[in-house]
PDB file of C-alpha atoms and ligand atoms in Angstrom:
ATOM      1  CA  UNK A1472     -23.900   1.115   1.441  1.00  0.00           C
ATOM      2  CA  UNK A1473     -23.901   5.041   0.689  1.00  0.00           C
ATOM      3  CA  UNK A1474     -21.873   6.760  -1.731  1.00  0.00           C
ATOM      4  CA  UNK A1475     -20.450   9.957  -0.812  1.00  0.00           C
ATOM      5  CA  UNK A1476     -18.180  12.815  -2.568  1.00  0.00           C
ATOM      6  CA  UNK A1477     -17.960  15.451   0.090  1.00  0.00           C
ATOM      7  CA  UNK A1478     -15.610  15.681   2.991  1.00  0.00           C
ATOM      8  CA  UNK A1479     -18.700  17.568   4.637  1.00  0.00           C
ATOM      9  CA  UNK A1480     -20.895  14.360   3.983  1.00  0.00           C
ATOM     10  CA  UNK A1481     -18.191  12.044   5.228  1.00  0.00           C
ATOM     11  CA  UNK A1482     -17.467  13.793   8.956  1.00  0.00           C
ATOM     12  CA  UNK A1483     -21.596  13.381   9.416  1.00  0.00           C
ATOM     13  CA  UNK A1484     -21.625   9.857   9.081  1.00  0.00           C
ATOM     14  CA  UNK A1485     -18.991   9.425  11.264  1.00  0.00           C
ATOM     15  CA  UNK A1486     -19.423  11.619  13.759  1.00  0.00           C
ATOM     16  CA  UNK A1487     -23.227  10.076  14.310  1.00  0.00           C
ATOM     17  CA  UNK A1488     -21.480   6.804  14.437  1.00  0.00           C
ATOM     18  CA  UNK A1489     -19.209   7.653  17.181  1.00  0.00           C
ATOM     19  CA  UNK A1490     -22.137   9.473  19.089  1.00  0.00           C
ATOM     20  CA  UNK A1491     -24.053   5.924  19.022  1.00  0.00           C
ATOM     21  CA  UNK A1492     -20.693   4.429  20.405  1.00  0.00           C
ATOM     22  CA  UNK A1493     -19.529   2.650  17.584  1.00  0.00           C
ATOM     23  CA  UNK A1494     -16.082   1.880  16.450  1.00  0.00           C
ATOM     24  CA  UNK A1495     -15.368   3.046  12.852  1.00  0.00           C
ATOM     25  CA  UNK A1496     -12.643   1.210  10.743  1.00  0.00           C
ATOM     26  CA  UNK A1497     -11.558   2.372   7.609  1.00  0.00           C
ATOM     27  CA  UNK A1498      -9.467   1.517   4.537  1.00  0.00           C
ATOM     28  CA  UNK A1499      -8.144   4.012   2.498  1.00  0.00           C
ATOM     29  CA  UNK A1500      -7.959   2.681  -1.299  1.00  0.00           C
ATOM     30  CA  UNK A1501      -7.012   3.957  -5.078  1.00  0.00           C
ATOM     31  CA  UNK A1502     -10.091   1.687  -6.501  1.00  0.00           C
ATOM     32  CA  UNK A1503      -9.702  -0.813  -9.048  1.00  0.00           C
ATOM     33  CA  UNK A1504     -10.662  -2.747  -6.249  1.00  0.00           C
ATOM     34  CA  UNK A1505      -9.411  -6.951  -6.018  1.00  0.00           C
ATOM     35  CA  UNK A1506      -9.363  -9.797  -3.855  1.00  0.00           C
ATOM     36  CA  UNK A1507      -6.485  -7.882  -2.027  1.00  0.00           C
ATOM     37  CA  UNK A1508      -9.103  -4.960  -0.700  1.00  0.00           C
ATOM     38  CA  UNK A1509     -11.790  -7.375   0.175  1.00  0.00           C
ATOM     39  CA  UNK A1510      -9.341  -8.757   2.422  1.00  0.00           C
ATOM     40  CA  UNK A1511      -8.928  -5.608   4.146  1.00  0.00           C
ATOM     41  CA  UNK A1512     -12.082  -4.572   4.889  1.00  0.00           C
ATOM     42  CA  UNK A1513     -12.586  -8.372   6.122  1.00  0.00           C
ATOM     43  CA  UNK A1514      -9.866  -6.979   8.387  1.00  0.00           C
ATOM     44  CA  UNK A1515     -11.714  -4.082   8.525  1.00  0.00           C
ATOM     45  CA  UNK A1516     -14.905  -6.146   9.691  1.00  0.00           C
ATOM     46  CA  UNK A1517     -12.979  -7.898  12.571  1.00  0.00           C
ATOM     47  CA  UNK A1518     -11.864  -4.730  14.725  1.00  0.00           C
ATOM     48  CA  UNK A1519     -14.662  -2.584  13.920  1.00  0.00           C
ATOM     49  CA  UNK A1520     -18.590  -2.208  14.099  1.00  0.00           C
ATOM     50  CA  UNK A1521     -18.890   0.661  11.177  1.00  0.00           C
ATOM     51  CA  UNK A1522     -16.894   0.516   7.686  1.00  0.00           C
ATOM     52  CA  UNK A1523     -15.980   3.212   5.357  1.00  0.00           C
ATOM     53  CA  UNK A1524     -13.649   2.886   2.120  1.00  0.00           C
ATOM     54  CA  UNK A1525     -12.102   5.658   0.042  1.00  0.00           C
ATOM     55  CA  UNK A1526     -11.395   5.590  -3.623  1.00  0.00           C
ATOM     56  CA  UNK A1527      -9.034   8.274  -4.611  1.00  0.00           C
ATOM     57  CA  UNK A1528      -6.374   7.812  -7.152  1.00  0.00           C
ATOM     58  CA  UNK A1529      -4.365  10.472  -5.555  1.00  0.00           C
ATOM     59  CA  UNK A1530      -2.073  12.444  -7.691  1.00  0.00           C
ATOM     60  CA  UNK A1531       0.518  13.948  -5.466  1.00  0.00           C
ATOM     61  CA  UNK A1532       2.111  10.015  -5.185  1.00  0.00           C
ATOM     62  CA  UNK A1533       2.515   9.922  -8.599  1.00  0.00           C
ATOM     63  CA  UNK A1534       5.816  11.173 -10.526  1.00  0.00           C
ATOM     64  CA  UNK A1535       5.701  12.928 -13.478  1.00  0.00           C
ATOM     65  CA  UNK A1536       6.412  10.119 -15.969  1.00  0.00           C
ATOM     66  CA  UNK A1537       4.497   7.723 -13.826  1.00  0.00           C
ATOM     67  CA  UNK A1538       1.069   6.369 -14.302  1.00  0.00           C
ATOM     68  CA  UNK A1539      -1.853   8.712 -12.714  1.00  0.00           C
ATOM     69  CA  UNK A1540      -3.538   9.573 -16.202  1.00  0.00           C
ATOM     70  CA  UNK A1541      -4.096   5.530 -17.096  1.00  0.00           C
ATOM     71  CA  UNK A1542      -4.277   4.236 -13.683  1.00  0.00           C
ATOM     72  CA  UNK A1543      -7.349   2.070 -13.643  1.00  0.00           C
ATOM     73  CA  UNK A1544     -10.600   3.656 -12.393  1.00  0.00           C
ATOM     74  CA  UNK A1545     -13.202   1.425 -12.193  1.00  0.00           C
ATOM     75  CA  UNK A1546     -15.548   3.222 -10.050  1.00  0.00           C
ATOM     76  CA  UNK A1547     -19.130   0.805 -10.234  1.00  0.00           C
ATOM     77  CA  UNK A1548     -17.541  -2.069  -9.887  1.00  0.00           C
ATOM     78  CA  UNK A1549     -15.792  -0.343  -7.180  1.00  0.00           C
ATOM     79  CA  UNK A1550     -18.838   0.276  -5.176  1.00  0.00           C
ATOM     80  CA  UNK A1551     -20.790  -3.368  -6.326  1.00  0.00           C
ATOM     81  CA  UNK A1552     -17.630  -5.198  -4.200  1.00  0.00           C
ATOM     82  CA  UNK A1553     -17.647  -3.008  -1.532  1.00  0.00           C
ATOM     83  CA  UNK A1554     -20.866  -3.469  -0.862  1.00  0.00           C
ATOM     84  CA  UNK A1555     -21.029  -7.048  -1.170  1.00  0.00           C
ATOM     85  CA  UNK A1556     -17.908  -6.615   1.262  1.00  0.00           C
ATOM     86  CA  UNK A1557     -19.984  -5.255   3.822  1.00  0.00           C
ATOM     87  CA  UNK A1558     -18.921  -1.510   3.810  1.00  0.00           C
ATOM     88  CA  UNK A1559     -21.074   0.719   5.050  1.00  0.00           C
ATOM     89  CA  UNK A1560     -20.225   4.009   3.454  1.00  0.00           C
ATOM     90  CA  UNK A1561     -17.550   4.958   0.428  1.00  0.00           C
ATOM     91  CA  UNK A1562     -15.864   8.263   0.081  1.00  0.00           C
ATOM     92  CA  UNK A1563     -15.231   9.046  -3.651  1.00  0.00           C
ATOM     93  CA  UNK A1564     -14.066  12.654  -3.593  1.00  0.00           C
ATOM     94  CA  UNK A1565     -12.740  14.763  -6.627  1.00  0.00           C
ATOM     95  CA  UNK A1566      -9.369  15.846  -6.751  1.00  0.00           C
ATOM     96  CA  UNK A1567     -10.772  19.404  -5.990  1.00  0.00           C
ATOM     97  CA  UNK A1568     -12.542  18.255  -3.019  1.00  0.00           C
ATOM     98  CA  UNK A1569      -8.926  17.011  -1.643  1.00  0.00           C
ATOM     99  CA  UNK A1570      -6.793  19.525  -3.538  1.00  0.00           C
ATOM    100  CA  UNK A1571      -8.374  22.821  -3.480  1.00  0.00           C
ATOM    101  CA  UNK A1572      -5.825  24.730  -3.746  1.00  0.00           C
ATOM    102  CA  UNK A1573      -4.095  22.137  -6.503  1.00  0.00           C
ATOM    103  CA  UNK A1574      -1.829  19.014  -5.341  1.00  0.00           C
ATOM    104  CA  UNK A1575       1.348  21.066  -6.169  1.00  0.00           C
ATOM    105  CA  UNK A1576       0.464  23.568  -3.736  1.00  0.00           C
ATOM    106  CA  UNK A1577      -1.064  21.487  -0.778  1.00  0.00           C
ATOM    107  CA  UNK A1578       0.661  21.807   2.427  1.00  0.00           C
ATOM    108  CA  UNK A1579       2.868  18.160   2.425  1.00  0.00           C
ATOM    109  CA  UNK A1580       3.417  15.815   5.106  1.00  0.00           C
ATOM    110  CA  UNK A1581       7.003  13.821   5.076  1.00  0.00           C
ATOM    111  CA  UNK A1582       7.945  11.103   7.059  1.00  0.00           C
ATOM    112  CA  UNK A1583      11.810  11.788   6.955  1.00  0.00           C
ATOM    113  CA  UNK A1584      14.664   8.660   6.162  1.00  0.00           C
ATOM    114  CA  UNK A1585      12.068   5.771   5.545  1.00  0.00           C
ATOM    115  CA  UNK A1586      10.870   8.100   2.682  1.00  0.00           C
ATOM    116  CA  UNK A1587      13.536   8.274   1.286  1.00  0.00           C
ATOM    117  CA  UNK A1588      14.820   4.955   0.864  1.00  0.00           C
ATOM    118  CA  UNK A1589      14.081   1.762  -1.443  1.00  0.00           C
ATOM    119  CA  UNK A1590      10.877   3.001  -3.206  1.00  0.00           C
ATOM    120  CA  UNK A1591      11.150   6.327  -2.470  1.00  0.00           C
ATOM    121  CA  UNK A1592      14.688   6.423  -3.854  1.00  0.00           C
ATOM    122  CA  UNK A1593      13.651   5.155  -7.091  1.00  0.00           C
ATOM    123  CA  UNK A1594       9.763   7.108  -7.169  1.00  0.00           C
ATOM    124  CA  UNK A1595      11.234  10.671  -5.382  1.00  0.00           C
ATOM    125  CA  UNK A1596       8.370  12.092  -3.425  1.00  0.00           C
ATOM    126  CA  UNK A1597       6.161   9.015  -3.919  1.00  0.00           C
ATOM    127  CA  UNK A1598       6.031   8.606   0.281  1.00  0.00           C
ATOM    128  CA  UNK A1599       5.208  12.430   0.976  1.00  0.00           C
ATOM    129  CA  UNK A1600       2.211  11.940  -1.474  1.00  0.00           C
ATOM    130  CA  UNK A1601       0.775   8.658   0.448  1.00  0.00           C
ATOM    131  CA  UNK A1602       1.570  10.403   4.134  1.00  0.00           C
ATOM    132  CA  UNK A1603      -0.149  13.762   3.094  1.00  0.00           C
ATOM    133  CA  UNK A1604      -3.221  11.819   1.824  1.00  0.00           C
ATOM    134  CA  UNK A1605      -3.763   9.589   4.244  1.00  0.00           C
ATOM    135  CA  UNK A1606      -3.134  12.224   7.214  1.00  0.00           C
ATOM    136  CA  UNK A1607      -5.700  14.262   5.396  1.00  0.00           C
ATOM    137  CA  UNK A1608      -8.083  10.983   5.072  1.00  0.00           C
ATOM    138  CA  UNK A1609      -7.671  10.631   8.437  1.00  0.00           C
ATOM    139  CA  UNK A1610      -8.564  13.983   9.286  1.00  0.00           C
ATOM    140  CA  UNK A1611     -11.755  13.734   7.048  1.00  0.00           C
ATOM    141  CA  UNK A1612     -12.666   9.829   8.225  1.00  0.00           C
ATOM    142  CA  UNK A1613     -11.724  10.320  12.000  1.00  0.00           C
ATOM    143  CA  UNK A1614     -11.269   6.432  12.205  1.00  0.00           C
ATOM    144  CA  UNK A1615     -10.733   4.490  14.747  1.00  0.00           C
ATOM    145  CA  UNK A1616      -9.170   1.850  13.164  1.00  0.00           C
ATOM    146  CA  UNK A1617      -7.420   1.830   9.805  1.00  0.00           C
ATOM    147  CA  UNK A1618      -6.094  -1.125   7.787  1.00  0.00           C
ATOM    148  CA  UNK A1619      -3.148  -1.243   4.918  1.00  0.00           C
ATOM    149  CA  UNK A1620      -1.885  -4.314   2.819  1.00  0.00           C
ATOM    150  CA  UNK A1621       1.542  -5.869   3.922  1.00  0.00           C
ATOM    151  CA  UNK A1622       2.111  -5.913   0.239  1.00  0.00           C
ATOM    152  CA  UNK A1623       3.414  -2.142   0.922  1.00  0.00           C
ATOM    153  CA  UNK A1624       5.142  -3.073   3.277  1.00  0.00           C
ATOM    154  CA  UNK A1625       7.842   0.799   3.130  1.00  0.00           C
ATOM    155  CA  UNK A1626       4.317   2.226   3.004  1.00  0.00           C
ATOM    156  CA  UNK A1627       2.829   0.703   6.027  1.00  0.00           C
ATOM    157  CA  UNK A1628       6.025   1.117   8.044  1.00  0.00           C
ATOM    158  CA  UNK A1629       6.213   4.902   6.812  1.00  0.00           C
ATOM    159  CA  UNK A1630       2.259   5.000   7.955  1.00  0.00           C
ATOM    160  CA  UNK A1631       2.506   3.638  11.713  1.00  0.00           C
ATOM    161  CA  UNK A1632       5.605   5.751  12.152  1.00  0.00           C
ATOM    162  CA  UNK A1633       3.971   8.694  11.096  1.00  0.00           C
ATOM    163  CA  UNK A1634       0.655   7.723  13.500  1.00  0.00           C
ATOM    164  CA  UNK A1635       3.424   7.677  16.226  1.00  0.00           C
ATOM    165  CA  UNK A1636       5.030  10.576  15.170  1.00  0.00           C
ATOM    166  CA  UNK A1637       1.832  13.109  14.916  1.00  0.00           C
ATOM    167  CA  UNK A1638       0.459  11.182  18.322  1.00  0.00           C
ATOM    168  CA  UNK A1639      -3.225  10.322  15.221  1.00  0.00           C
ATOM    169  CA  UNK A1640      -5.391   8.126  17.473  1.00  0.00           C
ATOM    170  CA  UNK A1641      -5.477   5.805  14.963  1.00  0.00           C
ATOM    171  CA  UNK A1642      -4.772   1.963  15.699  1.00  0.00           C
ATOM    172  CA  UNK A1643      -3.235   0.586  12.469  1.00  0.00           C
ATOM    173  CA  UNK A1644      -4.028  -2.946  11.430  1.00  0.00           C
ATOM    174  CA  UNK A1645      -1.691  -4.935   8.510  1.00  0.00           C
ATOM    175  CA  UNK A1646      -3.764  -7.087   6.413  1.00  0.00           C
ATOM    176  CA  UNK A1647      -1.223  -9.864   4.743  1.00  0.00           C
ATOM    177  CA  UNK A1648      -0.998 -10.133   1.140  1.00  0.00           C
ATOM    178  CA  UNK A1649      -3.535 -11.830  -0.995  1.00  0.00           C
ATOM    179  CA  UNK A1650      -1.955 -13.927  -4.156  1.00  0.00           C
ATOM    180  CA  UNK A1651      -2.550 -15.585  -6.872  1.00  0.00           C
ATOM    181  CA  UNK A1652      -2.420 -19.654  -7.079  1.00  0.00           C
ATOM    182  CA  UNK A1653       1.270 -19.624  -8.339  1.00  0.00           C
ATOM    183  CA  UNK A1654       2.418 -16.916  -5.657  1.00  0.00           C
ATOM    184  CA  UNK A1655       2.142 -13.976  -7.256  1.00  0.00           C
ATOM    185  CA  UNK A1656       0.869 -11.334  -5.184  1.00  0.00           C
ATOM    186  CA  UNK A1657      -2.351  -9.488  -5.925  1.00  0.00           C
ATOM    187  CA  UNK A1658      -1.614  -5.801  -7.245  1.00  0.00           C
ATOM    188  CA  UNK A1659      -4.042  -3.313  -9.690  1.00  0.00           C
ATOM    189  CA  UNK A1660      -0.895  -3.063 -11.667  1.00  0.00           C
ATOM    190  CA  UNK A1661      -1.123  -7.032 -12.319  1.00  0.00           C
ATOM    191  CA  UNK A1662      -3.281  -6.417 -15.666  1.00  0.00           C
ATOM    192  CA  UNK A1663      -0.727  -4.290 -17.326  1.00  0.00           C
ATOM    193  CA  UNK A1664       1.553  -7.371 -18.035  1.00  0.00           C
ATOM    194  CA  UNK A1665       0.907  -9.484 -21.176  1.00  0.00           C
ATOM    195  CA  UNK A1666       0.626 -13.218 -21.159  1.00  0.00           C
ATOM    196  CA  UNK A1667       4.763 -14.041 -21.282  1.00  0.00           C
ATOM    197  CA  UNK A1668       5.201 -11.187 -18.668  1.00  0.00           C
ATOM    198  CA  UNK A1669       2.275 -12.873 -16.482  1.00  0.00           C
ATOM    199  CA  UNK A1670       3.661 -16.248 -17.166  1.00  0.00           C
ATOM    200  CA  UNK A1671       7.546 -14.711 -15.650  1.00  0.00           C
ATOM    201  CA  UNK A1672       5.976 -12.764 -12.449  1.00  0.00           C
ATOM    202  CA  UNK A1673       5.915 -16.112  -9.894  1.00  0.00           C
ATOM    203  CA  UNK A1674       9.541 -15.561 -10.217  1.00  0.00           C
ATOM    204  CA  UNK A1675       9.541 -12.782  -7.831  1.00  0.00           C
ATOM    205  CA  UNK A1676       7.954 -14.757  -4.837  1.00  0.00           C
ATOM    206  CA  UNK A1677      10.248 -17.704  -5.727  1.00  0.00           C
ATOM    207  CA  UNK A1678      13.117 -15.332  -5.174  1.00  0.00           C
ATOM    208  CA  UNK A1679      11.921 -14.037  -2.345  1.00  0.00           C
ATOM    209  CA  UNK A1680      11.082 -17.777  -0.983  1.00  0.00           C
ATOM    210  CA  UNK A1681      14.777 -18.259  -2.095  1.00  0.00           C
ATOM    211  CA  UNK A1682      16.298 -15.325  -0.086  1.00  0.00           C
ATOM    212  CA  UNK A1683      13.465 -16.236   3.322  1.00  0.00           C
ATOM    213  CA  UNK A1684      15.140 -19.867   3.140  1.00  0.00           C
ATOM    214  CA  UNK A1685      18.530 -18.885   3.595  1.00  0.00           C
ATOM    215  CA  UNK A1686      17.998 -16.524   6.202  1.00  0.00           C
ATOM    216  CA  UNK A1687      15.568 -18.910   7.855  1.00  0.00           C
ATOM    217  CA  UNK A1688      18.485 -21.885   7.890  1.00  0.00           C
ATOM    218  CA  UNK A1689      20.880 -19.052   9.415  1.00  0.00           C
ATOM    219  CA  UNK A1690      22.605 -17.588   6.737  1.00  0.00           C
ATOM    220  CA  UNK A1691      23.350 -13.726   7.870  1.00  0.00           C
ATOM    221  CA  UNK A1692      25.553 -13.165   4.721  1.00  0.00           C
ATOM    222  CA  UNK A1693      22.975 -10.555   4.155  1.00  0.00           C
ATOM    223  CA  UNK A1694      24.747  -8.884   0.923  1.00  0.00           C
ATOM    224  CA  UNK A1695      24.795 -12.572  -0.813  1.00  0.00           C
ATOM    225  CA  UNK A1696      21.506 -13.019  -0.574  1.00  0.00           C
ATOM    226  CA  UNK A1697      20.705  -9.581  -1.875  1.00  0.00           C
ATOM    227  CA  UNK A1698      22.926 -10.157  -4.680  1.00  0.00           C
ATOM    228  CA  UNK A1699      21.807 -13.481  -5.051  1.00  0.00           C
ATOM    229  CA  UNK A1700      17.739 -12.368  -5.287  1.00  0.00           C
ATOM    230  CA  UNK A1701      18.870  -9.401  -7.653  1.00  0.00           C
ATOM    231  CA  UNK A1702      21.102 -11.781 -10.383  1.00  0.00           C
ATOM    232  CA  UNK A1703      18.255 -14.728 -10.335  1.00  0.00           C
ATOM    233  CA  UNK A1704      15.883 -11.626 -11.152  1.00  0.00           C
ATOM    234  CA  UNK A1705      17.740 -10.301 -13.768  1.00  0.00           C
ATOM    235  CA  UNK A1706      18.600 -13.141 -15.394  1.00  0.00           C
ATOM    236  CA  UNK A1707      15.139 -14.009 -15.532  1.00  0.00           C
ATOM    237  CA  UNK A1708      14.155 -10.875 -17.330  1.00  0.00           C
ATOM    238  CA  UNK A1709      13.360  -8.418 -14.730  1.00  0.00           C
ATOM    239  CA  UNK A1710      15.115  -4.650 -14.369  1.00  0.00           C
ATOM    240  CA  UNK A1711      15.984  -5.063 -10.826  1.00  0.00           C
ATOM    241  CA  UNK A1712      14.914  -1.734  -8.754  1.00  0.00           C
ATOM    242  CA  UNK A1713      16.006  -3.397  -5.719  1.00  0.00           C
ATOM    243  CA  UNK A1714      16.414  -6.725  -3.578  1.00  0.00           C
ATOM    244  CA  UNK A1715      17.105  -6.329  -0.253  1.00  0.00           C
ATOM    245  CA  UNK A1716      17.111  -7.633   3.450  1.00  0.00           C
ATOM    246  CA  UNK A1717      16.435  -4.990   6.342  1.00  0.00           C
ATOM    247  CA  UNK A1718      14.996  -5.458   9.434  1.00  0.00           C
ATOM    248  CA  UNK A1719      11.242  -5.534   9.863  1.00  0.00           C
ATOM    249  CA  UNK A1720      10.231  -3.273  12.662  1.00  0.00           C
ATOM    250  CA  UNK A1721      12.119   0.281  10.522  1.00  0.00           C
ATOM    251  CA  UNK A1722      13.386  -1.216   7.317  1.00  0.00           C
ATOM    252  CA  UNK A1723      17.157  -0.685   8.765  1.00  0.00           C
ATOM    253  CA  UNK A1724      20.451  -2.616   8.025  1.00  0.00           C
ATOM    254  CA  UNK A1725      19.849  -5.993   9.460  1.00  0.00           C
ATOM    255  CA  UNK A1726      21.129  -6.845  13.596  1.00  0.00           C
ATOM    256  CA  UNK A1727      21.748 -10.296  15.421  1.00  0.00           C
ATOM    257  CA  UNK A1728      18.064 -10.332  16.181  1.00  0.00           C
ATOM    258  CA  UNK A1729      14.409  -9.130  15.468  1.00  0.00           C
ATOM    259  CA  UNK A1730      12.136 -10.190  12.433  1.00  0.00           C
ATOM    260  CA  UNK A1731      13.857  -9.402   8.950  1.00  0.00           C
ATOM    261  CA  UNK A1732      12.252  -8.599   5.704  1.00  0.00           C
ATOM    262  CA  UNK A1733      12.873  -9.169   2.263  1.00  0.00           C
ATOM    263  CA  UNK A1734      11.504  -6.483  -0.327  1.00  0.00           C
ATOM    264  CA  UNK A1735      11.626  -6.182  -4.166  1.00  0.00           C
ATOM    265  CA  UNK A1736      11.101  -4.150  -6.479  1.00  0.00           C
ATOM    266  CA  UNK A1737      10.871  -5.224 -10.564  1.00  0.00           C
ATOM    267  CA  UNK A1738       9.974  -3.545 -13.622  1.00  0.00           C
ATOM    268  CA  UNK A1739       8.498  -5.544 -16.677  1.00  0.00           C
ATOM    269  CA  UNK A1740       8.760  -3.065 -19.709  1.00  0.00           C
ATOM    270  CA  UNK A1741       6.603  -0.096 -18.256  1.00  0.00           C
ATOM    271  CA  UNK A1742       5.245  -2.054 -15.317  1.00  0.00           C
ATOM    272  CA  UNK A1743       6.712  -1.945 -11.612  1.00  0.00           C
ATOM    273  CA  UNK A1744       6.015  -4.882  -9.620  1.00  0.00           C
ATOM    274  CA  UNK A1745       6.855  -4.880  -5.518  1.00  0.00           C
ATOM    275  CA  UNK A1746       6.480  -7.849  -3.191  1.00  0.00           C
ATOM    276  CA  UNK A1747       8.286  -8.265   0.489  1.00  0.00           C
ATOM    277  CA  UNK A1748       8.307 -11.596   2.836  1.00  0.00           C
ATOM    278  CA  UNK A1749       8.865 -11.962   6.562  1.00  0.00           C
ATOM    279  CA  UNK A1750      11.181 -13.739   8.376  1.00  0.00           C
ATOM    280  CA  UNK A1751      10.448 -14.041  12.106  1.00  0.00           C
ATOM    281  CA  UNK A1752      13.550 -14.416  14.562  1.00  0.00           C
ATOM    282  CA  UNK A1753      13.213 -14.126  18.740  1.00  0.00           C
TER     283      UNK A1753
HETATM  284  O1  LIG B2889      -1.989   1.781  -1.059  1.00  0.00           O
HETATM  285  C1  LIG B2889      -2.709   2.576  -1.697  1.00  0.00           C
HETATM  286  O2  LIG B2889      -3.622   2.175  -2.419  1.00  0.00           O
HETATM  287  C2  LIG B2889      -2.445   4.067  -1.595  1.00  0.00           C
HETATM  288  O3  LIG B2889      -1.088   4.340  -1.506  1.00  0.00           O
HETATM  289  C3  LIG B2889      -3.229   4.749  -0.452  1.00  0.00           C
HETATM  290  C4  LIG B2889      -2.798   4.233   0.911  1.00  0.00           C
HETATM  291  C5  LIG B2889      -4.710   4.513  -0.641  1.00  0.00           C
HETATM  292  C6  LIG B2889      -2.962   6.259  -0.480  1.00  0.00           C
HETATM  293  O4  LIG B2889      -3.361   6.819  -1.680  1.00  0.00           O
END
């Protein structure tokens, strides 16, 4: 695997890989890298012949009193997994190299509505962030393919509408979420919690489990189950950004039909935890 910094670097890989005919797939991460990210360039690996991965912790996602200065950067393990992952080439830029002119002055990219909702009504601004770095990754990578986590699941709905919306020939692929033994889904964000707030974190996919049962058996008394989800939550020590059932396909107030969601959001003292689950109806 190479290492690369320079956008200039990046496009001449590429491009020599699409002369030979290859298809290029790429996933865009922020490091720290888990079993979560191998997973998605195993995705990666399935629908492509050439692999790149990005580390950037990018700082225009990030609110003010959020965590971009302690965010983990673990750059040579980074680059040891990839590898081992079968990546062909990771693109480590500075924040210069993305930013020149400074993140606060960067032309912005919003995805309007689904930005503005669940996550991005609690993080304002958080969604424009992800959708102006990963058009400008895309612009840089010129993938084929590109693969997110369902774990995001706002941010992976925000990212294929945008791909519609700015007609990017990009094919999107959703990797599912990798978790732990007891449910817990993989996150960077996991290490932050001490041992009792590690021991309390299943709780979220229970309640999730909890809420997917009832709608599963029939239930459509969507605003029980949300309140449901939310009071178990609380009452188990969480502060409760948000439980709530939408439908899958644009994260809008449930209908009769098509595949529902449940997503979370939970805070453990400083630490914001988000998980989802699908529920498939005809
Ligand atoms: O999911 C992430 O790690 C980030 O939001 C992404 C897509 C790499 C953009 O910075």
């Amino acid at each position: 695997m190479e290492t690369v910094a320079t956008i200039a670097a990046v496009r001449e890989r590429v491009r020599a890989w699409h002369k030979a005919g290859h298809r290029v797939a790429f996933v865009p991460t922020m490091g720290n890298l888990h079993a979560g990210h191998v997973s998605l360039i195993e995705a990666a690996r399935r629908h492509g012949d050439r692999f790149v991965a990005s580390i950037f912790v990018n700082p225009m996602q990030f609110g003010p009193n959020e965590d971009f200065a302690h965010y983990p950067r673990t750059p040579t393990d980074d680059e040891r997994m990839l590898a081992a992952a079968g990546c062909d080439l990771m693109f480590m830029p500075t924040v210069a190299e993305i930013y020149p002119n400074g993140p606060e002055r960067a032309t912005r990219v919003e995805v309007p509505g689904l930005s503005r909702i669940l996550d991005g009504e609690v993080r304002p601004g958080h969604f424009e962030g992800v959708a102006t770095i990963v058009t400008k990754l895309f612009h840089i990578v010129e993938p084929d393919i590109a693969v997110f986590g369902e774990k995001d699941f706002q941010q992976l709905t925000i990212i294929r509408r945008m791909v519609a919306d700015l007609c990017m020939p990009v094919q999107i692929i959703a990797a599912p979420t990798v978790r732990e033994a007891d449910g817990f889904a993989k996150s960077s964000r996991n290490q932050y919690l001490n041992a009792q707030e590690r021991a309390l974190a299943p709780r979220i996919y229970q309640s999730l489990q909890a809420g997917a049962q009832r709608l599963r058996a029939g239930d459509c008394d969507y605003a029980s189950i949300e309140r449901a989800g939310f009071k178990e939550l609380e009452a188990a020590g969480f502060r409760v950004d948000y439980y709530a059932v939408r439908q899958a396909a644009d994260l809008g107030s449930p209908g009769p039909a098509g595949g529902l969601v449940v997503l979370v959001a939970v805070r453990l003292r400083n630490t914001r935890l988000i998980d989802n689950i699908r529920i498939e109806r005809s």
